[in-house]
Amino acid sequence: MIPAAFEYTAAASVDEATQALRKYGEDAKVLAGGQSLIPLMRLRLAQPAVLVDIGRISGLDGIRRENGTLVVGALARHAEIQSSGEVRSSLPLLAELATDVGDNQVRNLGTIGGVVAHGDAAGDYNALALMLDAEIVTNKRRHRAADFYKDIFTTALEPDEVVTEVRFPVANGRHAYLKFRRRLFDWAIAGVAVQQTGSGWRVGYVNLGNTPRRGTAVEQALAQGASPADASNQAGSAIDPVDDVRASAVYKRSLAATLTRRALETASAGG
Amino acid sequence: MAITQMIGAHIQRREDPKLITGHGNYIDDMRLTGMLHMSVVRSPFPHARIRTIDVTDAAKSPGVHAVYTARDFKPVLAGGIPAAPAFVPDKKQVPNHYPIAESEACYQGEPVAVVLADDRYLADDAAQLVSIEYDPLPAVTDLDRAIEPGSPTAHEGAPDNIAWDAVFPGGDIDAAMAESEVRLKLRITQQRLFPTAMETRGCVADWVPFGNRVTLWSSTQVPHFLRLFISGALGITEAQMRVVANDVGGGFGAKLRPYPEEYLACAGSRLIGRPVKWIETRTESQQATTHGRGQIYDLEVGALRDGTLVGLRITQLLDAGAYVGVFGSFGGGCYTFKAVHGRSLGILTNRVSTDPYRGAGRPEATHLVERMVDLVAGELGLDPVEVRRKNFIKPEAFPHPNNFGLVYDSGAYEKTLDRALEMVGYGDLRRRQKELREQGRYLGIGLSTWVEICGIGPSAATAPAAGVALVESSAVRVHPTGSVTVSTGTHSHGQGHETTFAQIVADALGVPYEMIDIKHGDTGETPFGYGTYGSRSLAVGGISILKSCQKVVEKAKRLAAHIFEAAEEDVVFDQGRFYVKGSPDNAKVMGEIAFASYGAGLPEGMEQGMEAITYFDPPNFVWPFGAHICVVEVDAETGAVDLQRYIAVDDCGNVINPMIVEGQLHGGIAQGISQALFEEVRYDDDGGQLLTGTFLDYLVPTMAEMPHYELDRTVTPSPTNELGVKGIGEAGTIAASAAVINAVCDALSPLGIKHVEMPARPDRVWSLIQEARS
């Protein structure tokens, strides 16, 4: 890759990273796994003046359970999430999402913090965070996922803010993730995650709007006893897909309903 | 002919240890002292007038040595890039293609300026600073609209967009259609494809002012053609230019022509007085390396009610791009039509040129005839297998002149089909299909019984249209102690010539395989060569090598007779040993005879040395064939096509190395499946802006998307050459797209869907299902 020139600084701690970000302001970008940022720099679509590498900060990659919460460090890589025993027992759906991210190379480098901070509606974890009311913890504060994803590639993060961990409520009931794509390592054309929790079904949508989406209407229909087929008819109210090179919006709407029904059926059948 | 039995041996490619351990020698591995890097500034518009170019800021950028535009190149670079020799007799217009745009840019990605700097990063930084004012012009992109009177033209001031309008009559088509009981029409689009070699293009040019000599290292399939054309443009002789193509990471037809950057690197090196390197980025490759396919076919087939095929009318609209490349081809496949009529319209558009891509015309020809045969079967309620059987050219009919006068050399089409049907379990599968249909599931079975023309080519066929002879050269030199250097004019960029050609030589000379070295790709050490494309290397280049070996053996026999003091006709050559009939114990091996040939005491009139050169002009093309069957299930709710099985029974005549044949089939089939289901170059609705400019949106599939290939082979030797060989490099691609699309259409036939365009994307299939149901 032939990016534009940039300065590089490796932070040894979250404090150092914070200081660097305050110093360089809008010109700086945080580098974690680099799986979204580096391709943009390769095409010179992103030309940050400074990269603040947080990849060497120790202690940011831990995965642990705190009572009813699964805490995933920002630097936990997809491959670690995928194989973590803690994830598999506390929130197996998260491990399934991780398994479906990119290819081996991407999973060995990409991090959950990077996905969250990038705020991509196609980032599988973002829909999960939203639908489960996860908390996104930074060097400055805690965000509710519901207030975090603002617009396309836009989050509530400020320029000097670094994601440090993501806190998911434990949920190990019935669940499924269906990610529709044409190649195994592609982003989803549409993805639907469903999870049964103590307070009913939760439904999340990947890449079906400018931000991740939660299928509240589907959840309510299920709570009122609707069948998966009937509930999935409500999928449309949550999403706002656009025509793009992958598919038309009309097609994506149909796909969302089909995948919702199938995910609910798969999860229900899974016991 | 097998003497040491290397021909036909299942041996691993000798090229691989070097390549898979990272010891290949590709263009980007090259470092020359004082070498500068070239970055190319390209037009972002499909069509625009260039008003001004301001290089002031770029020239001042750190590490920059020069910024050149057309004006700088004009004094040292003459003429245009040649349009490849098209098999098209009536060219209406061939736009002049200067390597760099001066006042008008005609496709997105056309070079407008180049920056020479100390490294690639600095060169790209400066390239961003070249300031160009453009006046965008209307872009010509839609083929139907491009040929309407009054259409904007792809080049300002051109009379229209027609590059050629050629008719290929193959019998009395009107009579054939009149006699047909059913006539069916179909339009088929062959989408544009990126050829996607693993190694993008790239070159290093080193101009030496004393003697005006230049060496060009390039990632190309045709080093000799590069030397021929680029030396001319530089105003030097071929003797002053050397072109070297070392390891080349794939070509697939897109490295078959001299490219603008090769001219610009050579001329740039001359202007700056230092070596110049250029490496294409993937994004540049997708914009500026020729695309494959890019055609629309309007078709009409005529048949009798019993399934007898009678006539086929083909009108081809070929998107030539901004500058003329080559062509597409026609055919009636492996069937007997009374008449096949072709008309080809070459249409200039504001896109990068199209050129060959694996199969180059034959995938298109196969796709159209195989689709039309299935259309006939569907219309008449016949099994597509039976329609094929009924119309196959019969084994006893070979050699068979087709409708255009080309002579198919040998074939046994029903044999490959029978084997494929057996492998797939055709009867059971049709029963299963019926059961699933009753459950509302859509299983499809698609056939592609293909034949192709390869081994390009006999001068008798190529000369009338293009005035060229695509023959092939070889030089075989036996060194004094019996090792052998073989030079070939073909070029290997993944085909495994170093292995297969050595297998042929080992048998022909009776010399150990390990002692044979194959040289290719360097104009400085090989005779003039015609390069590698069109599955020609074995059937033309390999036979040329065999003939050189035979000349060497003939001389060695004469010398052996002299040494044995025997009559030449009494000398036996057997597995590398020469002896007098009846005395096999008193033998000399090739190395001993070669050693003697470099010394004194030769027969009267014999010169020293043991070597021979051959230019082989084949008497005919060769015609491989086969039967492929694809099984899919279509998910009617999502439109997704699940490719469940892929069976391929192919016949390429005698086989030199079965592993290489299988490897070629795997790769070839993958590219055919990929066209059918995944790949497509897409532009925005206004026409000229590339939407699929990265692998994120241009879907090159991976192993995970490919099925397991079930392969088998029949052997019908070619009578055209002594080894009985044909070609296999493109066969998989030629066959596969039709098999897959026929399977998808078969799956959807209960819904009344008759055709699905490529790629059969889920959203496209879903839309067809929605329409069919409403």
mmCIF file of N, CA and C in Angstrom, chain A residues 1-4 42-44 47 180 182-187 245-247 250-251 254-255 258 261-262, chain B residues 120-121 124-125 128 283 635 637-638 677-678 682 695-700 702 704-705 761-763 766:
data_model
loop_
_atom_site.group_PDB
_atom_site.id
_atom_site.type_symbol
_atom_site.label_atom_id
_atom_site.label_comp_id
_atom_site.label_asym_id
_atom_site.label_seq_id
_atom_site.Cartn_x
_atom_site.Cartn_y
_atom_site.Cartn_z
ATOM 1 N N MET A 1 0.835 -1.198 0.000
ATOM 2 C CA MET A 1 0.000 0.000 0.000
ATOM 3 C C MET A 1 0.866 1.244 0.000
ATOM 4 N N ILE A 2 0.363 2.264 -0.678
ATOM 5 C CA ILE A 2 1.119 3.510 -0.826
ATOM 6 C C ILE A 2 0.273 4.647 -0.243
ATOM 7 N N PRO A 3 0.252 4.756 1.094
ATOM 8 C CA PRO A 3 -0.573 5.820 1.695
ATOM 9 C C PRO A 3 0.133 7.164 1.605
ATOM 10 N N ALA A 4 -0.609 8.217 1.918
ATOM 11 C CA ALA A 4 0.027 9.527 2.075
ATOM 12 C C ALA A 4 0.897 9.487 3.330
ATOM 13 N N ARG A 42 -4.892 3.097 2.275
ATOM 14 C CA ARG A 42 -4.314 2.547 1.040
ATOM 15 C C ARG A 42 -4.859 3.276 -0.178
ATOM 16 N N LEU A 43 -6.160 3.543 -0.150
ATOM 17 C CA LEU A 43 -6.794 4.240 -1.270
ATOM 18 C C LEU A 43 -6.677 5.756 -1.141
ATOM 19 N N ARG A 44 -5.996 6.200 -0.089
ATOM 20 C CA ARG A 44 -5.852 7.626 0.238
ATOM 21 C C ARG A 44 -7.217 8.291 0.460
ATOM 22 N N GLN A 47 -6.458 10.276 5.021
ATOM 23 C CA GLN A 47 -5.064 10.731 5.036
ATOM 24 C C GLN A 47 -4.775 11.385 6.387
ATOM 25 N N PHE A 180 -25.999 -12.752 5.505
ATOM 26 C CA PHE A 180 -26.139 -13.076 4.081
ATOM 27 C C PHE A 180 -25.065 -12.338 3.302
ATOM 28 N N ARG A 182 -22.156 -12.902 -0.324
ATOM 29 C CA ARG A 182 -21.886 -13.722 -1.498
ATOM 30 C C ARG A 182 -20.573 -14.464 -1.372
ATOM 31 N N ARG A 183 -19.632 -13.907 -0.648
ATOM 32 C CA ARG A 183 -18.392 -14.638 -0.379
ATOM 33 C C ARG A 183 -18.265 -14.770 1.128
ATOM 34 N N LEU A 184 -17.627 -15.835 1.547
ATOM 35 C CA LEU A 184 -17.560 -16.154 2.968
ATOM 36 C C LEU A 184 -16.971 -15.012 3.794
ATOM 37 N N PHE A 185 -16.020 -14.269 3.205
ATOM 38 C CA PHE A 185 -15.337 -13.251 4.010
ATOM 39 C C PHE A 185 -15.917 -11.851 3.832
ATOM 40 N N ASP A 186 -17.020 -11.739 3.065
ATOM 41 C CA ASP A 186 -17.574 -10.415 2.797
ATOM 42 C C ASP A 186 -18.291 -9.824 4.001
ATOM 43 N N TRP A 187 -18.467 -8.504 3.939
ATOM 44 C CA TRP A 187 -19.419 -7.847 4.827
ATOM 45 C C TRP A 187 -20.802 -8.394 4.505
ATOM 46 N N VAL A 245 -24.157 -1.027 -4.793
ATOM 47 C CA VAL A 245 -23.608 -1.935 -5.786
ATOM 48 C C VAL A 245 -23.892 -3.398 -5.406
ATOM 49 N N ARG A 246 -24.197 -3.643 -4.153
ATOM 50 C CA ARG A 246 -24.452 -5.025 -3.740
ATOM 51 C C ARG A 246 -25.874 -5.478 -4.051
ATOM 52 N N ALA A 247 -26.832 -4.594 -3.826
ATOM 53 C CA ALA A 247 -28.221 -4.993 -4.057
ATOM 54 C C ALA A 247 -29.134 -3.780 -3.918
ATOM 55 N N VAL A 250 -35.048 -2.626 -2.146
ATOM 56 C CA VAL A 250 -36.240 -3.490 -2.138
ATOM 57 C C VAL A 250 -35.831 -4.926 -1.812
ATOM 58 N N TYR A 251 -34.760 -5.353 -2.459
ATOM 59 C CA TYR A 251 -34.274 -6.703 -2.214
ATOM 60 C C TYR A 251 -33.823 -6.867 -0.759
ATOM 61 N N SER A 254 -36.692 -7.380 1.590
ATOM 62 C CA SER A 254 -37.216 -8.738 1.529
ATOM 63 C C SER A 254 -36.288 -9.693 2.270
ATOM 64 N N LEU A 255 -35.001 -9.464 2.040
ATOM 65 C CA LEU A 255 -34.006 -10.322 2.680
ATOM 66 C C LEU A 255 -34.086 -10.207 4.207
ATOM 67 N N THR A 258 -36.962 -12.246 5.457
ATOM 68 C CA THR A 258 -36.677 -13.679 5.329
ATOM 69 C C THR A 258 -35.670 -14.130 6.393
ATOM 70 N N ARG A 261 -37.155 -14.245 9.946
ATOM 71 C CA ARG A 261 -37.950 -15.452 10.195
ATOM 72 C C ARG A 261 -37.042 -16.672 10.374
ATOM 73 N N ARG A 262 -36.077 -16.786 9.461
ATOM 74 C CA ARG A 262 -35.197 -17.953 9.536
ATOM 75 C C ARG A 262 -34.353 -17.953 10.807
ATOM 76 N N ARG B 120 8.226 5.268 -4.533
ATOM 77 C CA ARG B 120 6.815 5.189 -4.917
ATOM 78 C C ARG B 120 5.937 6.133 -4.119
ATOM 79 N N TYR B 121 6.290 6.292 -2.849
ATOM 80 C CA TYR B 121 5.463 7.132 -1.983
ATOM 81 C C TYR B 121 5.560 8.587 -2.430
ATOM 82 N N ASP B 124 3.752 9.104 -5.718
ATOM 83 C CA ASP B 124 2.292 9.193 -5.566
ATOM 84 C C ASP B 124 1.883 10.501 -4.887
ATOM 85 N N ASP B 125 2.695 10.954 -3.903
ATOM 86 C CA ASP B 125 2.390 12.239 -3.251
ATOM 87 C C ASP B 125 2.369 13.356 -4.295
ATOM 88 N N GLN B 128 -0.573 13.521 -6.783
ATOM 89 C CA GLN B 128 -1.795 14.169 -6.269
ATOM 90 C C GLN B 128 -1.762 15.681 -6.507
ATOM 91 N N THR B 283 -5.955 -0.920 -7.903
ATOM 92 C CA THR B 283 -6.975 0.026 -8.357
ATOM 93 C C THR B 283 -6.685 0.477 -9.794
ATOM 94 N N ASP B 635 -32.386 -20.843 -3.896
ATOM 95 C CA ASP B 635 -33.225 -20.482 -2.756
ATOM 96 C C ASP B 635 -34.195 -19.408 -3.250
ATOM 97 N N GLU B 637 -36.445 -17.739 -1.913
ATOM 98 C CA GLU B 637 -36.729 -16.585 -1.043
ATOM 99 C C GLU B 637 -35.638 -15.532 -1.103
ATOM 100 N N THR B 638 -34.400 -15.971 -1.293
ATOM 101 C CA THR B 638 -33.286 -15.011 -1.307
ATOM 102 C C THR B 638 -32.658 -14.876 -2.692
ATOM 103 N N LEU B 677 -21.548 -16.459 -11.679
ATOM 104 C CA LEU B 677 -22.193 -16.164 -10.395
ATOM 105 C C LEU B 677 -21.659 -14.926 -9.667
ATOM 106 N N PHE B 678 -20.439 -14.506 -9.940
ATOM 107 C CA PHE B 678 -19.837 -13.497 -9.072
ATOM 108 C C PHE B 678 -19.378 -12.203 -9.760
ATOM 109 N N ARG B 682 -18.858 -2.984 -12.955
ATOM 110 C CA ARG B 682 -20.053 -2.122 -13.011
ATOM 111 C C ARG B 682 -19.654 -0.656 -12.987
ATOM 112 N N PHE B 695 -11.606 -4.977 -4.619
ATOM 113 C CA PHE B 695 -12.090 -6.349 -4.437
ATOM 114 C C PHE B 695 -13.209 -6.435 -3.387
ATOM 115 N N LEU B 696 -13.488 -5.309 -2.726
ATOM 116 C CA LEU B 696 -14.634 -5.276 -1.832
ATOM 117 C C LEU B 696 -15.925 -5.416 -2.640
ATOM 118 N N ASP B 697 -15.944 -4.765 -3.792
ATOM 119 C CA ASP B 697 -17.162 -4.742 -4.605
ATOM 120 C C ASP B 697 -17.056 -5.568 -5.873
ATOM 121 N N TYR B 698 -15.839 -5.872 -6.282
ATOM 122 C CA TYR B 698 -15.662 -6.752 -7.437
ATOM 123 C C TYR B 698 -15.371 -8.136 -6.877
ATOM 124 N N LEU B 699 -16.308 -9.049 -7.079
ATOM 125 C CA LEU B 699 -16.274 -10.280 -6.295
ATOM 126 C C LEU B 699 -15.470 -11.377 -6.985
ATOM 127 N N VAL B 700 -14.202 -11.429 -6.670
ATOM 128 C CA VAL B 700 -13.417 -12.598 -7.058
ATOM 129 C C VAL B 700 -13.644 -13.640 -5.966
ATOM 130 N N THR B 702 -13.442 -17.160 -3.680
ATOM 131 C CA THR B 702 -12.323 -17.896 -3.076
ATOM 132 C C THR B 702 -12.671 -19.377 -3.069
ATOM 133 N N ALA B 704 -13.647 -21.049 -0.759
ATOM 134 C CA ALA B 704 -14.858 -21.337 0.016
ATOM 135 C C ALA B 704 -16.114 -21.318 -0.850
ATOM 136 N N GLU B 705 -16.080 -20.568 -1.944
ATOM 137 C CA GLU B 705 -17.268 -20.464 -2.795
ATOM 138 C C GLU B 705 -17.287 -21.520 -3.897
ATOM 139 N N ARG B 761 -26.649 -13.013 -9.787
ATOM 140 C CA ARG B 761 -26.602 -12.470 -8.419
ATOM 141 C C ARG B 761 -27.888 -12.820 -7.699
ATOM 142 N N PRO B 762 -27.825 -12.968 -6.374
ATOM 143 C CA PRO B 762 -29.057 -13.278 -5.643
ATOM 144 C C PRO B 762 -30.163 -12.264 -5.897
ATOM 145 N N ASP B 763 -29.829 -10.967 -5.913
ATOM 146 C CA ASP B 763 -30.891 -9.970 -6.080
ATOM 147 C C ASP B 763 -31.493 -10.035 -7.481
ATOM 148 N N TRP B 766 -33.690 -13.160 -7.539
ATOM 149 C CA TRP B 766 -34.874 -12.864 -6.731
ATOM 150 C C TRP B 766 -35.858 -11.995 -7.507
#
